[in-house]
Structure formats: C-alpha cells, structure tokens
Short mmCIF file of C-alpha atoms in Angstrom, two decimals:
data_model
loop_
_atom_site.label_atom_id
_atom_site.label_comp_id
_atom_site.label_asym_id
_atom_site.label_seq_id
_atom_site.Cartn_x
_atom_site.Cartn_y
_atom_site.Cartn_z
CA MET I 12 -1.66 11.50 16.35
CA ARG I 13 -4.78 9.71 15.12
CA ILE I 14 -4.01 7.79 11.93
CA CYS I 15 -6.75 6.49 9.62
CA TYR I 16 -5.90 3.75 7.16
CA ALA I 17 -7.24 1.87 4.15
CA SER I 18 -6.22 0.45 0.79
CA ASP I 19 -7.61 -0.95 -2.43
CA LEU I 20 -10.28 1.72 -2.85
CA HIS I 21 -10.00 1.08 -6.62
CA MET I 22 -11.41 4.43 -7.64
CA GLU I 23 -10.59 3.73 -11.26
CA TYR I 24 -14.10 2.20 -11.15
CA ALA I 25 -17.15 4.48 -11.04
CA ALA I 26 -18.99 2.33 -8.47
CA ASN I 27 -16.05 2.53 -6.09
CA ARG I 28 -15.73 6.30 -6.53
CA ALA I 29 -19.40 6.74 -5.65
CA TYR I 30 -19.10 4.46 -2.62
CA VAL I 31 -16.03 6.25 -1.28
CA ARG I 32 -17.67 9.63 -1.87
CA GLU I 33 -20.70 8.53 0.16
CA HIS I 34 -18.80 7.12 3.15
CA ALA I 35 -15.49 8.99 3.39
CA GLY I 36 -16.87 11.27 6.09
CA ASP I 37 -16.65 8.34 8.52
CA TRP I 38 -12.89 8.96 8.66
CA GLN I 39 -11.91 11.33 11.47
CA GLY I 40 -8.21 11.79 12.15
CA ASP I 41 -4.98 13.69 11.61
CA VAL I 42 -3.30 11.56 8.95
CA LEU I 43 -4.74 9.25 6.28
CA LEU I 44 -2.63 6.33 5.04
CA LEU I 45 -3.65 4.66 1.78
CA ALA I 46 -1.71 1.48 1.01
CA GLY I 47 -2.13 1.32 -2.75
CA ASP I 48 -4.63 0.59 -5.53
CA ILE I 49 -6.35 3.92 -4.96
CA GLN I 50 -6.34 5.61 -8.40
CA GLU I 51 -4.29 5.12 -11.56
CA LEU I 52 -1.29 7.45 -11.79
CA ALA I 53 -2.22 8.07 -15.42
CA ASN I 54 -5.72 9.32 -14.49
CA PRO I 55 -5.54 11.17 -11.14
CA SER I 56 -8.23 13.68 -12.14
CA LEU I 57 -10.90 10.94 -11.95
CA SER I 58 -10.66 11.32 -8.17
CA ASN I 59 -10.42 15.11 -7.92
CA ASP I 60 -13.32 15.35 -5.49
CA PHE I 61 -11.70 12.76 -3.21
CA TRP I 62 -8.32 14.52 -3.30
CA ASP I 63 -10.07 17.77 -2.40
CA TRP I 64 -11.84 16.08 0.50
CA CYS I 65 -8.59 14.54 1.78
CA ALA I 66 -6.81 17.88 1.55
CA ALA I 67 -9.54 19.60 3.55
CA ASN I 68 -9.95 16.93 6.25
CA PHE I 69 -6.45 15.62 7.00
CA ARG I 70 -3.17 17.25 7.83
CA GLU I 71 -1.50 14.82 5.40
CA THR I 72 -2.64 11.99 3.15
CA LEU I 73 0.14 9.55 2.27
CA ILE I 74 -0.48 7.13 -0.61
CA VAL I 75 1.74 4.23 -1.64
CA PRO I 76 1.32 3.18 -5.28
CA GLY I 77 -0.02 -0.34 -5.78
CA ASN I 78 0.03 -2.51 -8.87
CA HIS I 79 -3.17 -0.88 -10.20
CA GLU I 80 -1.59 2.56 -10.06
CA TYR I 81 0.52 1.50 -13.03
CA GLY I 82 -0.46 0.99 -16.66
CA HIS I 83 -1.70 3.31 -19.42
CA GLY I 84 1.89 4.32 -20.15
CA VAL I 85 3.05 4.60 -16.53
CA VAL I 86 5.45 1.78 -15.65
CA PRO I 87 7.52 0.89 -12.57
CA ALA I 88 11.08 2.16 -12.37
CA GLY I 89 14.01 2.06 -10.00
CA GLY I 90 14.56 4.64 -7.29
CA GLY I 91 11.84 6.50 -5.45
CA PHE I 92 9.43 9.34 -6.05
CA THR I 93 6.90 11.67 -4.50
CA ARG I 94 4.00 12.79 -6.69
CA TYR I 95 1.61 15.41 -5.34
CA VAL I 96 -2.06 15.50 -6.27
CA ARG I 97 -2.70 18.25 -3.69
CA ASP I 98 -0.33 20.22 -1.46
CA ASN I 99 -0.90 17.76 1.40
CA VAL I 100 -1.95 14.67 -0.61
CA ALA I 101 0.78 12.70 -2.36
CA TYR I 102 1.97 9.35 -3.64
CA HIS I 103 5.25 8.22 -2.07
CA HIS I 104 7.42 5.30 -3.19
CA ASN I 105 10.69 4.52 -1.41
CA ARG I 106 10.39 7.69 0.60
CA VAL I 107 10.29 8.46 4.34
CA VAL I 108 7.86 11.12 5.53
CA ARG I 109 8.44 12.51 9.04
CA LEU I 110 5.36 13.92 10.75
CA ASP I 111 6.03 15.19 14.26
CA ASP I 112 7.99 12.35 15.87
CA VAL I 113 6.74 9.51 13.65
CA ASP I 114 8.50 8.22 10.52
CA PHE I 115 6.24 6.86 7.79
CA VAL I 116 8.27 4.56 5.52
CA CYS I 117 6.48 4.28 2.17
CA SER I 118 7.21 1.66 -0.50
CA THR I 119 5.24 -0.44 -2.97
CA LEU I 120 7.34 -3.46 -1.86
CA TRP I 121 7.22 -5.31 -5.16
CA PRO I 122 7.10 -9.09 -4.53
CA VAL I 123 9.15 -11.92 -6.04
CA PRO I 124 6.66 -14.22 -7.83
CA GLY I 125 9.10 -17.06 -8.49
CA MET I 126 8.49 -19.71 -11.12
CA ALA I 127 5.35 -21.09 -9.49
CA ALA I 128 3.47 -17.79 -9.74
CA ARG I 129 5.04 -16.48 -12.94
CA ALA I 130 1.92 -16.99 -15.08
CA PHE I 131 -0.25 -15.19 -12.53
CA ALA I 132 2.33 -12.39 -12.33
CA ASP I 133 2.19 -11.94 -16.10
CA GLN I 134 -1.57 -11.48 -15.78
CA VAL I 135 -1.58 -9.15 -12.75
CA LEU I 136 1.67 -7.25 -13.43
CA PRO I 137 1.88 -7.18 -17.25
CA TYR I 138 4.02 -4.03 -17.47
CA PHE I 139 7.05 -5.97 -16.23
CA ASN I 140 7.17 -7.55 -19.69
CA GLU I 141 7.55 -4.15 -21.38
CA PRO I 142 10.95 -3.10 -22.79
CA GLY I 143 13.07 -1.04 -20.42
CA VAL I 144 11.18 -1.90 -17.24
CA PRO I 145 13.49 -3.28 -14.52
CA SER I 146 12.89 -6.84 -13.42
CA ILE I 147 10.50 -7.30 -10.52
CA ASP I 148 13.25 -9.16 -8.63
CA THR I 149 15.50 -6.09 -8.91
CA LEU I 150 12.79 -3.76 -7.68
CA ASN I 151 11.92 -6.13 -4.83
CA ALA I 152 15.51 -6.07 -3.57
CA GLU I 153 15.56 -2.28 -3.80
CA CYS I 154 12.32 -1.97 -1.83
CA VAL I 155 13.37 -4.42 0.89
CA ASP I 156 16.69 -2.65 1.36
CA PHE I 157 14.95 0.70 1.50
CA VAL I 158 12.36 -0.15 4.15
CA PHE I 159 14.69 -1.92 6.57
CA ASN I 160 17.45 0.67 6.16
CA ALA I 161 14.87 3.36 6.91
CA VAL I 162 13.72 1.60 10.08
CA ARG I 163 17.29 1.00 11.22
CA ARG I 164 18.29 4.64 10.69
CA SER I 165 15.14 6.17 12.12
CA GLU I 166 15.51 8.34 15.21
CA ALA I 167 11.76 8.91 15.48
CA ARG I 168 9.68 7.89 18.47
CA ALA I 169 7.75 5.44 16.27
CA THR I 170 8.00 4.01 12.76
CA VAL I 171 5.17 2.95 10.47
CA ILE I 172 5.85 1.07 7.23
CA VAL I 173 3.23 1.46 4.51
CA THR I 174 3.43 -0.97 1.57
CA HIS I 175 1.01 -2.29 -1.01
CA PHE I 176 2.19 -5.89 -1.08
CA ALA I 177 2.16 -7.91 2.13
CA PRO I 178 5.45 -8.48 3.97
CA THR I 179 4.71 -12.06 5.05
CA PRO I 180 2.72 -15.05 3.76
CA ASP I 181 1.20 -15.33 7.24
CA VAL I 182 -1.34 -12.60 6.41
CA VAL I 183 -2.48 -13.90 3.00
CA PRO I 184 -5.93 -15.58 2.98
CA PRO I 185 -5.83 -19.32 2.18
CA ALA I 186 -7.46 -19.01 -1.25
CA LYS I 187 -4.62 -16.72 -2.36
CA ALA I 188 -1.82 -18.53 -0.51
CA VAL I 189 -1.64 -21.37 -3.05
CA PRO I 190 1.77 -21.76 -4.75
CA GLU I 191 0.60 -20.46 -8.14
CA LYS I 192 -0.53 -17.15 -6.57
CA LEU I 193 1.25 -16.57 -3.26
CA GLY I 194 4.37 -14.99 -4.75
CA VAL I 195 2.27 -12.18 -6.22
CA PHE I 196 0.61 -11.36 -2.90
CA ALA I 197 3.46 -11.34 -0.38
CA CYS I 198 7.16 -11.22 0.27
CA ASP I 199 8.51 -13.46 3.02
CA LEU I 200 10.12 -11.02 5.43
CA THR I 201 8.77 -12.76 8.52
CA GLU I 202 12.07 -13.27 10.32
CA ARG I 203 13.35 -9.80 9.48
CA ILE I 204 10.17 -8.35 10.93
CA ARG I 205 10.82 -10.27 14.15
CA ARG I 206 14.35 -8.87 14.34
CA GLU I 207 14.04 -5.42 12.75
CA GLY I 208 10.35 -4.63 12.39
CA PRO I 209 8.68 -1.24 12.85
CA ASP I 210 5.95 -0.44 15.33
CA VAL I 211 3.21 -0.81 12.69
CA TRP I 212 3.18 -2.27 9.17
CA LEU I 213 0.19 -1.40 6.96
CA PHE I 214 -0.30 -3.23 3.66
CA GLY I 215 -2.90 -3.92 0.96
CA HIS I 216 -3.44 -5.95 -2.23
CA SER I 217 -5.11 -9.14 -0.90
CA HIS I 218 -8.59 -7.58 -0.40
CA THR I 219 -8.89 -8.72 3.19
CA ASN I 220 -8.57 -7.24 6.68
CA VAL I 221 -5.78 -8.12 9.09
CA ASP I 222 -4.79 -7.13 12.62
CA GLN I 223 -2.11 -9.37 14.09
CA ARG I 224 1.45 -9.29 15.38
CA ILE I 225 4.83 -10.65 14.45
CA GLY I 226 7.14 -10.00 17.36
CA ALA I 227 6.74 -6.37 18.40
CA THR I 228 5.27 -5.30 15.05
CA ARG I 229 1.54 -4.84 14.54
CA LEU I 230 0.47 -5.79 11.00
CA ILE I 231 -2.77 -4.22 9.81
CA ALA I 232 -4.86 -4.07 6.65
CA ASN I 233 -8.23 -2.52 5.76
CA GLN I 234 -8.88 -3.26 2.09
CA LEU I 235 -12.03 -2.43 0.15
CA GLY I 236 -11.70 -4.28 -3.16
CA ASN I 237 -13.62 -3.93 -6.43
CA LEU I 238 -17.32 -3.44 -5.65
CA GLU I 239 -18.36 -4.82 -9.03
CA ARG I 240 -16.54 -8.12 -8.41
CA GLN I 241 -15.96 -8.83 -4.73
CA MET I 242 -16.08 -6.27 -1.93
CA ASN I 243 -14.30 -7.09 1.32
CA GLU I 244 -17.23 -7.08 3.75
CA ALA I 245 -14.91 -6.46 6.71
CA PHE I 246 -13.72 -3.13 5.30
CA ALA I 247 -14.55 -0.11 7.46
CA PHE I 248 -14.01 3.59 6.80
CA GLY I 249 -13.55 4.26 10.53
CA LYS I 250 -10.39 2.17 10.99
CA ASP I 251 -7.64 4.05 12.82
CA PHE I 252 -4.89 3.81 15.41
CA VAL I 253 -3.13 6.30 17.67
CA LEU I 254 0.61 6.90 18.05
#
C-alpha cells in the first residue's frame, strides 16, 4: 500500500487552493492522509474540486480535523465523528479506519497548553472559551486514551496514527518550542511512544517537515502552511511511504 501524506494545506485561503490545484497531480498512491488544517468544516464546498480530485485518484482519503477546521459555528466536542465530503473522502476524529491489514488511528490530539501558553491558546484556539465547549484538557485526555487504546487493541499488521497536533516536543521547531507557545504545538507523549507507539505517526500544525524516530515509531510531517504568510519550503506533494 503506497500512502501519500501532507497537512496544513490551508485551503480556506484562495492562494493555497490555487497552489494545491496546480500541484496535486504529483501525488501518486493508494491512500492519501491529511493531518489537519485542510479546509474549514463550515465551508467544505470551497474545496469541491480538490475533493473530486481526491475521490478520483485515491482509494481513500483520510482527513483529521485540525484547529483551523473549527470556527464559524463549528466547535470541538467530546466523542468522535466521521464526516464524509465524498464517498471515499472523509474527516475522522477519534476513529479507526481499517484498510486491508493496516489500521489508521485518526484523532486531532488536542494539546494541553498549561498556564505558560494559555494566552497563545486563547489566540489560536478561541472556541474553547465559548459556552458549552468542553475544556481542552478534557478533550486531550480523551484523545490520548483513544489513540493508545486503539494501538493496543489493534490486530492489524501495521498501525498508523494520524493527528494534527504533535505527540512530542522533540519534533517542534525551536522558534515554536518556547514555553509561551510549546503547549499549543505538542503533547508530551514521548515515553508512551517508546513503550506503546505505532509503526508510523503522522502529524501537522507546526508548519515544518519531520522524519525521525522515537523507539520503533517513525514520526513524519509534511506541512505546507499559509502561502500568504510563510510557506514551508521543505513541503513536497510527492511525499509517501509504503506499508
């Protein structure tokens, strides 16, 4: 199974939509994994041509919602969901998708900002201040339990976790690893990954590329970013791996 991967396409912006439309043909594979910040859940029709292209060119496209998926009346909630934009293109949060003998464990993996990063969290994740929205700490615990329980219970040949937020501070670039920001970019699951990690963990959010290991787990990221502000120059549409 050839698996293509990316995140942070930010197609809520016209420049990003045009860029993705121009270069998406560089992806060639069976499955496309998109680790969040792809298109707002409130405005999926803005990317109709991209959804059509994904549906025609991949067996399945699995999308994990990132922080930019929310807003405009759509707020985070407990539990999990699957939301289809095409028959074989869907958002998945706290869901496991089995394709052949591979389990794809999908979760936003909300972080825990802590006091040091609380002001930055209020700026980046403002909907957590809205009435009725569960606390980010509660949703973090739910996500962490979900992903590791899914890995532990999996009987598949291989497991791939797909999250938006990073699972370890080790993969956050130095400029974003400062105390007043780090808690909004990553959870610290480093030791659990060493003990209980999947084969591959794909993540997004930090607008950088990563390919490194913690124990037996390969951690990867291929993140585009906002073209009008700061594109990640290392991003490549052809990124893939084989399981």
